[in-house]
Tab-separated table of C-alpha atoms in Angstrom:
chain	number	residue	atom	x	y	z
U	16	ALA	CA	3.921	-25.092	5.663
U	17	ASN	CA	2.107	-25.141	2.357
U	18	PRO	CA	2.587	-23.333	-0.984
U	19	ILE	CA	0.113	-20.568	-0.023
U	20	HIS	CA	1.900	-19.899	3.249
U	21	ALA	CA	5.274	-20.006	1.494
U	22	ARG	CA	4.161	-17.414	-1.086
U	23	LEU	CA	2.760	-15.069	1.569
U	24	THR	CA	5.980	-15.401	3.552
U	25	ARG	CA	8.049	-14.561	0.470
U	26	LEU	CA	5.892	-11.512	-0.238
U	27	LEU	CA	6.270	-10.206	3.327
U	28	LEU	CA	9.999	-10.930	3.337
U	29	GLU	CA	10.353	-8.801	0.206
U	30	GLU	CA	8.417	-5.969	1.864
U	31	TYR	CA	10.868	-6.112	4.771
U	32	GLY	CA	13.971	-6.274	2.592
U	33	PHE	CA	14.794	-9.871	3.532
U	34	GLY	CA	16.140	-8.576	6.840
U	35	HIS	CA	18.382	-5.900	5.329
U	36	LEU	CA	17.401	-2.448	6.596
U	37	GLU	CA	18.659	-0.694	3.466
U	38	ARG	CA	16.356	-2.875	1.309
U	39	LYS	CA	13.280	-2.497	3.505
U	40	HIS	CA	10.508	-0.592	1.731
U	41	SER	CA	10.320	1.922	4.577
U	42	SER	CA	14.010	2.730	4.013
U	43	TYR	CA	13.220	3.609	0.400
U	44	PHE	CA	10.358	5.773	1.673
U	45	THR	CA	12.737	7.629	4.008
U	46	THR	CA	15.137	8.236	1.110
U	47	MET	CA	12.230	9.562	-0.978
U	48	LEU	CA	11.205	11.995	1.773
U	49	GLN	CA	14.786	13.207	2.137
U	50	ALA	CA	15.128	13.672	-1.634
U	51	ALA	CA	11.976	15.814	-1.572
U	52	ASN	CA	13.353	17.848	1.374
U	53	MET	CA	10.605	16.580	3.660
U	54	ARG	CA	10.800	15.560	7.297
U	55	ILE	CA	11.239	11.847	7.916
U	56	GLU	CA	9.578	11.546	11.339
U	57	PRO	CA	6.085	10.036	10.927
U	58	GLU	CA	4.870	11.993	13.955
U	59	HIS	CA	5.366	15.224	12.026
U	60	TYR	CA	2.553	14.241	9.657
U	61	LEU	CA	0.016	12.661	12.021
U	62	ALA	CA	-1.980	15.852	12.518
U	63	LEU	CA	-2.191	16.272	8.732
U	64	VAL	CA	-3.342	12.762	7.894
U	65	PRO	CA	-7.115	12.516	7.391
U	66	TRP	CA	-8.877	10.037	9.649
U	67	GLU	CA	-9.902	8.037	6.574
U	68	VAL	CA	-6.250	7.187	5.883
U	69	LEU	CA	-5.718	6.088	9.482
U	70	ALA	CA	-8.916	4.006	9.338
U	71	LEU	CA	-7.590	2.221	6.252
U	72	THR	CA	-4.354	1.421	8.067
U	73	ASN	CA	-6.237	0.260	11.151
U	74	GLN	CA	-8.431	-2.022	9.045
U	75	SER	CA	-5.355	-3.700	7.597
U	76	PHE	CA	-3.939	-4.280	11.065
U	77	LEU	CA	-7.275	-5.610	12.327
U	78	PHE	CA	-7.614	-8.062	9.453
U	79	SER	CA	-4.017	-9.260	9.723
U	80	GLU	CA	-4.149	-9.744	13.499
U	81	GLN	CA	-7.405	-11.692	13.773
U	82	ARG	CA	-7.477	-15.190	12.354
U	83	ARG	CA	-11.209	-15.029	11.636
U	84	TYR	CA	-10.530	-12.198	9.155
U	85	PHE	CA	-7.801	-14.063	7.254
U	86	LEU	CA	-9.732	-14.373	3.990
U	87	ARG	CA	-10.813	-10.730	4.156
U	88	TYR	CA	-7.164	-9.798	4.737
U	89	ILE	CA	-6.167	-11.800	1.658
U	90	GLY	CA	-8.816	-10.008	-0.419
U	91	GLY	CA	-7.609	-6.624	0.810
U	92	LEU	CA	-3.985	-7.517	0.167
U	93	LEU	CA	-4.909	-8.701	-3.332
U	94	TYR	CA	-6.507	-5.328	-4.037
U	95	PHE	CA	-3.558	-3.420	-2.595
U	96	GLU	CA	-0.900	-5.355	-4.484
U	97	THR	CA	-2.767	-5.024	-7.789
U	98	ALA	CA	-3.790	-1.354	-7.410
U	99	VAL	CA	-0.527	0.161	-6.182
U	100	PRO	CA	1.446	-0.042	-9.451
U	101	ALA	CA	-1.122	2.023	-11.369
U	102	ALA	CA	-1.318	4.690	-8.667
U	103	PHE	CA	2.426	4.825	-8.125
U	104	ARG	CA	3.132	5.427	-11.820
U	105	HIS	CA	1.527	8.859	-11.363
U	106	TYR	CA	3.639	9.568	-8.264
U	107	GLN	CA	6.744	8.418	-10.105
U	108	ALA	CA	6.004	10.768	-13.022
U	109	ALA	CA	5.307	13.666	-10.645
U	110	ALA	CA	8.585	13.044	-8.820
U	111	ARG	CA	10.433	13.052	-12.133
U	112	ARG	CA	8.773	16.364	-13.119
U	113	LEU	CA	9.745	17.812	-9.727
U	114	GLY	CA	13.359	16.876	-10.357
U	115	ILE	CA	13.627	14.359	-7.528
U	116	ALA	CA	16.789	12.335	-8.028
U	117	GLU	CA	16.679	8.688	-9.096
U	118	ASP	CA	17.466	7.402	-5.589
U	119	GLY	CA	14.511	9.423	-4.285
U	120	ARG	CA	12.246	7.910	-6.934
U	121	ALA	CA	13.420	4.378	-6.129
U	122	TYR	CA	10.523	3.989	-3.661
U	123	TRP	CA	8.002	4.228	-6.489
U	124	ASN	CA	10.154	2.276	-8.943
U	125	LEU	CA	10.459	-0.560	-6.432
U	126	HIS	CA	6.741	-0.684	-5.717
U	127	ILE	CA	5.726	-0.580	-9.353
U	128	HIS	CA	8.054	-3.436	-10.202
U	129	ALA	CA	7.606	-5.518	-7.024
U	130	ASP	CA	3.868	-5.037	-6.644
U	131	GLU	CA	3.146	-6.098	-10.214
U	132	ARG	CA	4.835	-9.381	-9.287
U	133	HIS	CA	3.145	-9.439	-5.869
U	134	GLY	CA	-0.244	-8.914	-7.502
U	135	ARG	CA	0.315	-11.940	-9.734
U	136	TRP	CA	1.445	-13.978	-6.725
U	137	MET	CA	-1.567	-12.912	-4.693
U	138	LEU	CA	-3.998	-13.845	-7.455
U	139	HIS	CA	-2.485	-17.063	-8.789
U	140	ASP	CA	-0.582	-18.458	-5.801
U	141	VAL	CA	-2.752	-17.277	-2.902
U	142	ALA	CA	-6.310	-16.123	-3.694
U	143	LEU	CA	-7.293	-18.675	-6.332
U	144	PRO	CA	-5.900	-21.642	-4.364
U	145	LEU	CA	-7.733	-20.354	-1.271
U	146	VAL	CA	-10.965	-20.181	-3.288
U	147	GLU	CA	-10.537	-23.873	-4.040
U	148	GLN	CA	-9.625	-24.684	-0.449
U	149	TYR	CA	-12.376	-22.608	1.194
U	150	SER	CA	-15.033	-22.479	-1.514
U	151	HIS	CA	-17.897	-21.863	0.951
U	152	ASP	CA	-16.099	-18.924	2.580
U	153	ALA	CA	-14.336	-17.477	-0.472
U	154	TRP	CA	-16.890	-14.648	-0.556
U	155	GLN	CA	-14.956	-13.172	2.371
U	156	MET	CA	-12.018	-12.494	0.037
U	157	VAL	CA	-14.330	-10.555	-2.273
U	158	TRP	CA	-15.635	-8.666	0.758
U	159	GLY	CA	-12.082	-7.852	1.877
U	160	TYR	CA	-11.158	-6.771	-1.650
U	161	ASP	CA	-14.197	-4.487	-1.848
U	162	GLN	CA	-13.592	-3.053	1.616
U	163	GLN	CA	-9.974	-2.258	0.756
U	164	ARG	CA	-11.005	-0.715	-2.576
U	165	ASN	CA	-13.776	1.389	-1.041
U	166	MET	CA	-11.751	2.515	1.950
U	167	SER	CA	-8.778	3.306	-0.316
U	168	ALA	CA	-11.020	5.435	-2.527
U	169	ARG	CA	-12.444	7.223	0.509
U	170	ALA	CA	-8.932	7.805	1.887
U	171	GLY	CA	-7.755	9.129	-1.485
U	172	LYS	CA	-10.665	11.570	-1.673
U	173	ALA	CA	-9.931	12.725	1.868
U	174	VAL	CA	-6.305	13.424	0.966
U	175	VAL	CA	-7.352	15.425	-2.110
U	176	ARG	CA	-9.853	17.360	0.019
U	177	ALA	CA	-7.176	18.096	2.653
U	178	VAL	CA	-4.747	19.317	-0.011
U	179	ARG	CA	-7.379	21.595	-1.544
U	180	GLU	CA	-8.259	23.009	1.874
U	181	ALA	CA	-4.572	23.667	2.550
U	182	GLN	CA	-4.223	25.381	-0.831
U	183	GLN	CA	-7.224	27.609	-0.096
U	184	SER	CA	-5.828	28.559	3.297
U	185	LEU	CA	-2.604	29.603	1.534
U	186	GLY	CA	-4.484	31.931	-0.776
U	187	GLY	CA	-5.632	29.583	-3.503
U	188	ALA	CA	-2.181	28.489	-4.680
U	189	ARG	CA	-2.313	25.552	-7.094
């Protein structure tokens, strides 16, 4: 193992709650859904999720599963870990305005706090050392970063469009 591998392992272990189900990020997500009186079965939402969101998820799986895309995966993960805190602050504020209890908001609180740290780790302990190690191929990290950013923006626009269409079908409620 090397320091880059060790840092990535630590980041993923944190995402999975260090093996404790109650600390796994998906457990916090389930608690958030329950606090908002929403269904917790992912299958319930599949028909509602725009294809752009699923494509973004599929891209992440593709990059993480294929060794040749490792540097692109790192670039995408760098984008994700640095962008999430800013986006989640808005969700956190909305949840507070909606009166969602603190334990229901813990999903956003956790991600804001953890992903700020993860973003620093990804930049300083992973991406920059990989640039030094693979200087001729480091452009692939930039490519992965840009792909994640662009696909995230497209997915976000698709979600907004889907919400607006749903509002119109309900009689223009806002």
